[in-house]
Coordinates of C-alpha atoms in Angstrom, one line a residue:
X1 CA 139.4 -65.8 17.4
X2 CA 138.6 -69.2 18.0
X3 CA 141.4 -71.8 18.9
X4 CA 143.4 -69.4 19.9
X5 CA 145.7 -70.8 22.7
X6 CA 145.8 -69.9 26.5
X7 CA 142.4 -68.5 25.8
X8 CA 139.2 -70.2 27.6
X9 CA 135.8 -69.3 26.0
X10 CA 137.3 -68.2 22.3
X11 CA 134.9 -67.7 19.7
X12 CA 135.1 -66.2 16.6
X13 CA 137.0 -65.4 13.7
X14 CA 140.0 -62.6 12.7
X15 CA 136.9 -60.2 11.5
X16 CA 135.2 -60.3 14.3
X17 CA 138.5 -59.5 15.9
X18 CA 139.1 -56.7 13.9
X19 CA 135.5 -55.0 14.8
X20 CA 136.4 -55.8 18.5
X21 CA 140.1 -54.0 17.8
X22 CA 138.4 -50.9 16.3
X23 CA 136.3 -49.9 18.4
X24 CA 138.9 -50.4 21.5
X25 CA 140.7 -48.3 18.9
X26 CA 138.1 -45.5 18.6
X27 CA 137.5 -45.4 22.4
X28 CA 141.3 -43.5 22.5
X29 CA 138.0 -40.4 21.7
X30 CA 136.9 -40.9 25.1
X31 CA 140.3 -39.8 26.8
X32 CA 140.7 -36.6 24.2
X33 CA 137.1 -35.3 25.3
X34 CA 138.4 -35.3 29.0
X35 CA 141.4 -33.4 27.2
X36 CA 138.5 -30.8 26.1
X37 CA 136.3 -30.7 29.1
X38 CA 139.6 -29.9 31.1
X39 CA 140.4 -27.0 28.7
X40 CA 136.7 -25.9 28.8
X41 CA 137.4 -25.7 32.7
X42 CA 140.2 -23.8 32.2
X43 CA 139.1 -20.9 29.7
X44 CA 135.9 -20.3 31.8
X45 CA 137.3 -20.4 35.4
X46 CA 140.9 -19.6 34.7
X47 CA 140.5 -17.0 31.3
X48 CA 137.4 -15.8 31.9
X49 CA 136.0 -17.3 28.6
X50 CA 132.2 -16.1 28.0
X51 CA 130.1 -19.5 26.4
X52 CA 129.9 -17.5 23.1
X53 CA 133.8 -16.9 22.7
X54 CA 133.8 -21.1 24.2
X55 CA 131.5 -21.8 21.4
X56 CA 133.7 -20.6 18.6
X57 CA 136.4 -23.3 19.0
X58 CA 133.6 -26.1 20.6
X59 CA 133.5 -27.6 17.0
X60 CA 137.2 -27.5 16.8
X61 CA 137.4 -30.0 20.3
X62 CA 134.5 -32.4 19.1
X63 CA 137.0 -33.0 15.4
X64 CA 140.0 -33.2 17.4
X65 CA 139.0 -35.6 19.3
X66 CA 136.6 -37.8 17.2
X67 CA 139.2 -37.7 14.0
X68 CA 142.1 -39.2 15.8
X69 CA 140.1 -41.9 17.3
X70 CA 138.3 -42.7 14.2
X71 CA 141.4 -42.1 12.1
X72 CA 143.9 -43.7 14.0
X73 CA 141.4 -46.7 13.8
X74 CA 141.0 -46.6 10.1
X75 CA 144.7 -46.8 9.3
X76 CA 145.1 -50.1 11.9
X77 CA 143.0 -51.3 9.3
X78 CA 145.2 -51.9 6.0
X79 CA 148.1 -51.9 8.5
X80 CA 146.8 -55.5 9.5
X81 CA 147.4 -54.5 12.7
X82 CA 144.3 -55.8 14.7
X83 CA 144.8 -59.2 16.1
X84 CA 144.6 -60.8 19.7
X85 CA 146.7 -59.5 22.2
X86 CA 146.1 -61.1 25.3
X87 CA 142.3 -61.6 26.5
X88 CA 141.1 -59.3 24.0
X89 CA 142.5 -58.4 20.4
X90 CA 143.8 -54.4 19.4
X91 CA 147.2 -54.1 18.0
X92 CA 149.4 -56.2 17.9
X93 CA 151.7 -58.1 16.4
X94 CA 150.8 -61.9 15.1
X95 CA 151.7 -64.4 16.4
X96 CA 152.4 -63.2 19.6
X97 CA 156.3 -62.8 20.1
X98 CA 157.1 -62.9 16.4
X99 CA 160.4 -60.6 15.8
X100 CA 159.3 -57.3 14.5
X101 CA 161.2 -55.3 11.8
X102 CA 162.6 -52.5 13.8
X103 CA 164.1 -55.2 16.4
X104 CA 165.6 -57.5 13.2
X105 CA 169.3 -56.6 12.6
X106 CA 168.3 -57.7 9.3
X107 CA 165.4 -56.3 9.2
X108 CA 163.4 -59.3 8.0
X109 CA 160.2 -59.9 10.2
X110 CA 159.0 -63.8 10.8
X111 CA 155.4 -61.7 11.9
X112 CA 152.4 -62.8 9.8
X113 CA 150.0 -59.4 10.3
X114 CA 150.9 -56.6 11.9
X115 CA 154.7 -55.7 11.7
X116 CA 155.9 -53.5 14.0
X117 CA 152.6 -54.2 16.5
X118 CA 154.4 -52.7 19.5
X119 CA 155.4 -49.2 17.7
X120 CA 151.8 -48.5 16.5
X121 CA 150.6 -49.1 19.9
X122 CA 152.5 -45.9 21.2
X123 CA 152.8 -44.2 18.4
X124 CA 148.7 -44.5 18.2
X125 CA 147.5 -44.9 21.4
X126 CA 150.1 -44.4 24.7
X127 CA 151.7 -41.8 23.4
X128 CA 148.4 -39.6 23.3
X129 CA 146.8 -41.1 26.3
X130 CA 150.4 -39.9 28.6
X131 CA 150.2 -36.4 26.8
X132 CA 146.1 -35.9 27.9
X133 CA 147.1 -37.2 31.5
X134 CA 149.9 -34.5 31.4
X135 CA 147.8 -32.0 30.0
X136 CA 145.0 -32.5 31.6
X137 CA 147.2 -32.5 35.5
X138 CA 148.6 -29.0 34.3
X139 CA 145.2 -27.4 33.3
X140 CA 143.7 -28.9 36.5
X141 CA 146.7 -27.1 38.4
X142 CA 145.9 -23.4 36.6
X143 CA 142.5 -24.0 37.2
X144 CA 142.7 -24.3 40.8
X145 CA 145.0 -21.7 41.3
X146 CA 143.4 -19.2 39.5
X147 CA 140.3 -19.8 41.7
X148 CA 142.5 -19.5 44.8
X149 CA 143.8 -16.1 43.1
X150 CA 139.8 -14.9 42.7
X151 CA 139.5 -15.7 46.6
X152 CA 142.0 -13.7 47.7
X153 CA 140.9 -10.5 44.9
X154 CA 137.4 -11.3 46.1
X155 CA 138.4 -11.2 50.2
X156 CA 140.6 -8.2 50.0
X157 CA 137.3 -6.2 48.4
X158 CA 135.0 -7.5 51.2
X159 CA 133.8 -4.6 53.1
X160 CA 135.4 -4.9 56.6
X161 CA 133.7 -3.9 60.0
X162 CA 135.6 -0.5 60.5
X163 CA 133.8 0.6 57.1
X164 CA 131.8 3.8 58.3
X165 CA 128.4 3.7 57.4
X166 CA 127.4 7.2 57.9
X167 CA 126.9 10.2 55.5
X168 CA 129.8 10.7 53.5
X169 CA 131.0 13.9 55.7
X170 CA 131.4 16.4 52.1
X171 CA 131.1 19.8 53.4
X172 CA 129.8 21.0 50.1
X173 CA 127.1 18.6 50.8
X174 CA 123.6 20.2 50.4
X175 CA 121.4 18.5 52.8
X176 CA 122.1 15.4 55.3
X177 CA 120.4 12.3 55.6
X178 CA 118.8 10.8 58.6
X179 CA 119.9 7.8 60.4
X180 CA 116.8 5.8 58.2
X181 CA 119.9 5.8 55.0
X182 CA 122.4 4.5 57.8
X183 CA 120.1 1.8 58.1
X184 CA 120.1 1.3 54.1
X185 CA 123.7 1.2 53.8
X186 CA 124.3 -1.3 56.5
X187 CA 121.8 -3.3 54.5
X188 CA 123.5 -2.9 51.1
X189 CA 126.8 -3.7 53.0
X190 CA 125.0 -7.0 53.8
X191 CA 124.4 -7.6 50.7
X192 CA 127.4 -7.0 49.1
X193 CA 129.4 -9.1 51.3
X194 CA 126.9 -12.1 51.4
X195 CA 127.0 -11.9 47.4
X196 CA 130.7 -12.3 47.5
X197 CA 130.2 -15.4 50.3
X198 CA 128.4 -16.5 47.4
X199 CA 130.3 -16.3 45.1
X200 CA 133.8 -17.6 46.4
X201 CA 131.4 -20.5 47.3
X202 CA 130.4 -21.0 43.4
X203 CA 133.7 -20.7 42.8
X204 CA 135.0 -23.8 45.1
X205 CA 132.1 -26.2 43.8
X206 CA 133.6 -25.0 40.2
X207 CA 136.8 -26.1 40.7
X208 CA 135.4 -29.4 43.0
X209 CA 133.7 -30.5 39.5
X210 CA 136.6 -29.9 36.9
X211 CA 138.5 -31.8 39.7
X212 CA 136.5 -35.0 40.2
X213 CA 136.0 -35.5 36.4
X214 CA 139.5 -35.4 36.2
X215 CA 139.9 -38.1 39.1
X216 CA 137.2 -40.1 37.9
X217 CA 140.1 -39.7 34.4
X218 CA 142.9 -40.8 36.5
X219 CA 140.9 -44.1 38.1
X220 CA 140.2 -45.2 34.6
X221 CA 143.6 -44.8 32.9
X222 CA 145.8 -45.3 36.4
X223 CA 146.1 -49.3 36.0
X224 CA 146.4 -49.6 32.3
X225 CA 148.6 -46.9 32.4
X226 CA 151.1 -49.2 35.3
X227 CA 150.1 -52.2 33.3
X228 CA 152.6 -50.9 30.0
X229 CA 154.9 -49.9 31.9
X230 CA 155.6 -53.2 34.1
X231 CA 155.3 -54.9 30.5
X232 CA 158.4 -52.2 29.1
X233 CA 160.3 -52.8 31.8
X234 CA 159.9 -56.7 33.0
X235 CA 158.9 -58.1 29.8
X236 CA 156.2 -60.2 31.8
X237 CA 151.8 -59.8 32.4
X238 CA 150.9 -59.8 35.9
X239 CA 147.2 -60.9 36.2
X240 CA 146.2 -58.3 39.1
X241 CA 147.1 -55.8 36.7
X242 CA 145.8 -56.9 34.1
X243 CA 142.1 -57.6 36.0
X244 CA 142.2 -53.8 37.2
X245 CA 142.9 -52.8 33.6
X246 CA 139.8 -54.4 32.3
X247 CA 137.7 -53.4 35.2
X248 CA 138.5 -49.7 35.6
X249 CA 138.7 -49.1 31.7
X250 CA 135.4 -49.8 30.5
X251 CA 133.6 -47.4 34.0
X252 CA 135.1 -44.7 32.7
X253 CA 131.7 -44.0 31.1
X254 CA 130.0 -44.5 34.5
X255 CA 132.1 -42.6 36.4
X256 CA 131.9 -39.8 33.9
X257 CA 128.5 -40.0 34.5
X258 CA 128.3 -40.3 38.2
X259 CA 130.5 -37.0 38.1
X260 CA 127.5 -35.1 35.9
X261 CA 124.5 -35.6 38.3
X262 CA 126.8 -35.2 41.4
X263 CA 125.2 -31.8 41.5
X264 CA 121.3 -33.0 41.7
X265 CA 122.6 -36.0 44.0
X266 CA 123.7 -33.1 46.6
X267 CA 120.7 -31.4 46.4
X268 CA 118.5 -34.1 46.4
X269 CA 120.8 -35.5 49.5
X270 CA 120.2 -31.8 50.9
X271 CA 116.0 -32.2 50.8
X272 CA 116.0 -35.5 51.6
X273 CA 119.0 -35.6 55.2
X274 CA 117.6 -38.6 56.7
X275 CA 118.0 -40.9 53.5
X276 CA 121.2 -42.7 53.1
X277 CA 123.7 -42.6 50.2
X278 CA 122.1 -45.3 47.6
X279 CA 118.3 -44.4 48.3
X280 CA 118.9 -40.7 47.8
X281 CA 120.9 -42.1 44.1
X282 CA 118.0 -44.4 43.2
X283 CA 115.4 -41.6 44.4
X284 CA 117.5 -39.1 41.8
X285 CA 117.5 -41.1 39.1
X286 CA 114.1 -42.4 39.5
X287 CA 112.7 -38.6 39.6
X288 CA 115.1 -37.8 36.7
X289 CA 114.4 -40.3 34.4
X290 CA 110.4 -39.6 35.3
X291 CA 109.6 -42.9 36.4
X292 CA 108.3 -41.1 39.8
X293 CA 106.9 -38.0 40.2
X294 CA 107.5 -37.3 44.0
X295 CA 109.7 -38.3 47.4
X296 CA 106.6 -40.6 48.7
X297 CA 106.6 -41.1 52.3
X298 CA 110.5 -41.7 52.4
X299 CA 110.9 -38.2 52.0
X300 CA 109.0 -37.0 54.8
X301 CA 107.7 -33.6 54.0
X302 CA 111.0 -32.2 53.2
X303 CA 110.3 -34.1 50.2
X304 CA 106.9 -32.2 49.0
X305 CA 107.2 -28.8 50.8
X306 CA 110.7 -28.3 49.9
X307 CA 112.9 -27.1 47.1
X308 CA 111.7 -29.1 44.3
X309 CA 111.3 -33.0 45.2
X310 CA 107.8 -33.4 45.4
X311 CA 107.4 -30.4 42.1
X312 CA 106.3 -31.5 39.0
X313 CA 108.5 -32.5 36.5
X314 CA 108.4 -29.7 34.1
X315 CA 109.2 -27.2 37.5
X316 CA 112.2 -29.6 38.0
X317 CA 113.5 -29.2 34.9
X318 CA 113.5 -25.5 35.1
X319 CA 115.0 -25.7 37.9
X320 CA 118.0 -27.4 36.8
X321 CA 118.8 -28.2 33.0
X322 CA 120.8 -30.2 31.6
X323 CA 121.4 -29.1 28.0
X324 CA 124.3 -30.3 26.8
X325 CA 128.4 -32.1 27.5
X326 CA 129.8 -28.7 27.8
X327 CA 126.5 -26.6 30.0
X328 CA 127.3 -28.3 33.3
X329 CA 128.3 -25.9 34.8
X330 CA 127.1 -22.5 32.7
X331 CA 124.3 -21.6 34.9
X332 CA 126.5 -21.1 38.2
X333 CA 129.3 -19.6 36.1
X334 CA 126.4 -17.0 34.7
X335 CA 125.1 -16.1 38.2
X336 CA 129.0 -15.1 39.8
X337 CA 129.3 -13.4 36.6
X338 CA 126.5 -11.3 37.2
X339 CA 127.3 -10.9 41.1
X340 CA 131.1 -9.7 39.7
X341 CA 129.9 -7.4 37.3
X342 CA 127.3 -5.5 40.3
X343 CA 130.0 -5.3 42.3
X344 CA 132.7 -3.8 39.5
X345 CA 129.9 -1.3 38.7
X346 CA 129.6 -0.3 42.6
X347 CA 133.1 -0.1 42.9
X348 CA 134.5 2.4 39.7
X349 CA 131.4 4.1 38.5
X350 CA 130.1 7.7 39.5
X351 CA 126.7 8.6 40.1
X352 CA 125.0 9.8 36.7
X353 CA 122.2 11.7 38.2
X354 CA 122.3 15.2 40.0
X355 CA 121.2 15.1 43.2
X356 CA 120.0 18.9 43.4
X357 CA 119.2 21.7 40.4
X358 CA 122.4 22.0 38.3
X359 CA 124.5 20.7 40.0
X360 CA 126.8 17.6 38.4
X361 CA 127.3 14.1 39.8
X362 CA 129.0 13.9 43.1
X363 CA 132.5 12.2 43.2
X364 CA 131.5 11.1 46.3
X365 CA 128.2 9.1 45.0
X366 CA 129.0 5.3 43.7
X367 CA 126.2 3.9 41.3
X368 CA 124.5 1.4 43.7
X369 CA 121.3 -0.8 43.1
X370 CA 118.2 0.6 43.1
X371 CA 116.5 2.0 46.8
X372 CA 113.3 2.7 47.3
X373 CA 113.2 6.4 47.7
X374 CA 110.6 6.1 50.2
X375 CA 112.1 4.5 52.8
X376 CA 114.9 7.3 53.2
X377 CA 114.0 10.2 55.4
X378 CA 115.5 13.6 54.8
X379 CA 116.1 15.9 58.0
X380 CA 117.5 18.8 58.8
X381 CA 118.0 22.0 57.7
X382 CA 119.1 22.4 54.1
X383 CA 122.5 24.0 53.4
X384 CA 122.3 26.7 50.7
X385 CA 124.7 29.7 50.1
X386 CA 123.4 33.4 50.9
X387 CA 123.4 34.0 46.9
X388 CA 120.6 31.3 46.6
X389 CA 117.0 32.2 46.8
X390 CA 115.4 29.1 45.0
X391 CA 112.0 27.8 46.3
X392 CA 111.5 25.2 48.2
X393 CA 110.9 22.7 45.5
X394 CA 113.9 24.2 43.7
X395 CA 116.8 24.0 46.3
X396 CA 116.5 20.1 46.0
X397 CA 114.7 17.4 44.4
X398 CA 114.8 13.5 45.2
X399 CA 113.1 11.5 42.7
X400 CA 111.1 9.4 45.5
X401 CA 110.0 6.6 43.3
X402 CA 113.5 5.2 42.6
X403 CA 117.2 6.2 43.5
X404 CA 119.3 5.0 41.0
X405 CA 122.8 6.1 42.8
X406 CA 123.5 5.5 46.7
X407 CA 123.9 8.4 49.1
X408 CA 126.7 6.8 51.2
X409 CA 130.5 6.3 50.8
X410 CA 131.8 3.4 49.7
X411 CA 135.4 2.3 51.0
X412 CA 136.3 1.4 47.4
X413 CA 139.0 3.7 45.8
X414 CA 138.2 5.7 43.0
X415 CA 140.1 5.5 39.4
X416 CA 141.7 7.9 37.7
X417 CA 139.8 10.5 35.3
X418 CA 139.1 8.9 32.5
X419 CA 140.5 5.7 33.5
X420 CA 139.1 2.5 33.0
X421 CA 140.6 0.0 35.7
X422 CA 140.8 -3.6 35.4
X423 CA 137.9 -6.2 36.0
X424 CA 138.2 -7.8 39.4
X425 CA 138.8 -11.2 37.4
X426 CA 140.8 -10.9 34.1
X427 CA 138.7 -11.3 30.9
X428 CA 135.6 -12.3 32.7
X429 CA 133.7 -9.2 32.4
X430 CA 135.2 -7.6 29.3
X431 CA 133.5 -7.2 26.2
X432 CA 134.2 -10.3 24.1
X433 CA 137.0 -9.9 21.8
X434 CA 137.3 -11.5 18.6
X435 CA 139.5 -14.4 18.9

């Protein structure tokens, strides 16, 4: 308010104070949505949450974390508690050093507004904010290690060199296959282990997101988190610490945001190498925003024969949505999802077609994907019993539009009979359960 002492510049009056001290207040909303956005981390990458089972408890975060913002703000109001405090005004006791209540032996106040200032300001804000930093260092902590778990599950099914790629050697076998489906399974083994290079890749940049929104947490809450405690323990404001607090606090916003498009950035930083740092950012948020259609001559022809700088806008978007504060990261948790689920199906399930006339699926046969049935050449003689006298087109048939099962062992073990093992990651691809 104005004339108040030790501050230059003051203008205004105890209302506008209290507007200024609410929505200081309300901010508090900002640090529980990092709360949820680490928990949504953790569900997904560590639990193995689907976005529909995420969904049923979304509306639950956003009142959380709106209602003790807003609440907490509301009650400051009868409460007198919003007065100047400093350079700015939030709760506080008035004047400043008046004896509150709780620190009276008689228990008399000589405060004018606000009573007990120094309580409601932990009891409303700093004890919250120290519990979301805790919680939000432990989830981090699960988080990463249950990535560092799915590594070492996903390396330990990796098919290694000494995997034989040859026929699968069944003597009951009732014809052989020539070295044209030695080719195919040395290029399904390719496959399969590039798919999991992928996917312990997704899985890193994952975790590398959850991890630097939770730093750019910890730079905006570091100083004012230092600053309360100096004033605890000394008694006294130290102006350094007190700058940092009102510099870092208010980017918390900006370097939430810098955090979302750090995806594009490093793709757009990828199609465009020779730009530096800022022109690639300005380029981004130029072609994001849709101020500029195309790289221009900066970005060489990387920029217009490339992956999607020089595309048109509605191609861009396609490419990569954004579609709301919790669907950062959906789309590259959906495709390891899908490259987890092919390989559980390879490893546990038997083939469900017969191979030759009544004869039942081969415990040998793994359900692979699709082969053209062309490209494999069958030679040989075919090896029948003396008690069969079928035809020719009767002692086998090979459906030579589509094979739906591979002809090749896997080095996978097999389950038990009628034994459904557990998913590679736990709960990831389950059917939902009801919560």
């Amino acid at each position: 308010p104005r004339d108040t002492p030790g501050v230059y510049g003051a203008y205004g009056n105890q209302a506008t104070c209290s507007a200024q001290a609410f929505f200081a207040q309300f901010s508090l909303s900002t640090v529980m949505y990092n709360a949820s956005l680490a928990l949504y981390y953790y569900l997904v990458i560590a639990k193995g949450w689907s976005d529909e089972r995420v969904a049923r408890i979304e509306i639950f975060l956003h009142v959380v974390s709106l209602a003790w913002g807003a609440g907490t703000a509301i009650a400051s109001i009868p409460l007198t508690l919003f007065n100047q405090v400093g350079w700015d005004c939030w709760i506080s006791s008035h004047p400043l050093g008046c004896e509150e209540s709780w620190r009276s032996e008689t228990g008399e106040t000589t405060c004018t507004r606000g009573d007990n200032g120094s309580l409601y300001q932990w009891a409303f804000y700093y004890a919250p904010l120290w519990f979301v930093i805790a919680a939000v260092s432990l989830m981090m902590f699960l988080t990463y290690h249950a990535v560092h778990l799915q590594e070492m599950k996903m390396k330990k099914y990796l098919p290694s060199k000494s995997d034989n790629p040859s026929s699968t050697g069944n003597t009951s076998s009732r014809f052989s296959v020539s070295a044209s489906r030695r080719g195919s399974h040395s290029s399904i083994n390719s496959m399969e282990v590039k798919s999991q290079k992928r996917k312990l890749s997704n899985s890193r940049r994952i975790a590398s997101q959850a991890l630097h929104y939770v730093g750019a947490f910890f730079a905006a809450w570091t100083f004012p988190t230092i600053f309360q405690l100096v004033i605890v323990s000394t008694g006294k404001v130290h102006f350094w610490l007190l700058f940092f607090t009102a510099f870092f606090v208010p980017l918390q916003g900006m370097l939430n945001l810098i955090v979302f498009m750090r995806p594009k950035f490093l793709r757009y930083q990828r199609e465009n190498p020779t730009m530096g740092y800022l022109k690639v950012w300005f380029l981004m948020m130029m072609m994001e925003l849709g101020w500029i259609t195309s790289a221009g001559e900066e970005g060489g022809n990387n920029g217009r024969e490339g992956s999607g700088v020089g595309t048109s806008r509605t191609q861009r978007v396609k490419q990569s949505p954004n579609r709301s504060f919790f669907m950062s990261i959906r789309s590259s948790t959906a495709s390891t999802s899908m490259v987890m689920k092919k390989l559980t199906s390879m490893r546990f399930n038997n083939a469900k077609e017969n191979v030759m006339k009544d004869e039942g699926p081969n415990d040998d046969f793994v359900e692979n994907e699709e082969i053209n049935g062309d490209s494999l050449a069958v030679s040989g003689e075919e090896q029948f019993s003396d008690d069969e006298a079928a035809g020719p087109k009767e002692k086998y048939q090979l459906n030579t539009q589509s094979m739906r099962f591979s002809i090749v062992r896997h080095s996978f073990p097999k389950p038990e009979k009628n034994q459904r093992p557990p998913p590679l990651v736990p709960g990831v691809f389950e059917e939902d359960e009801d919560v």
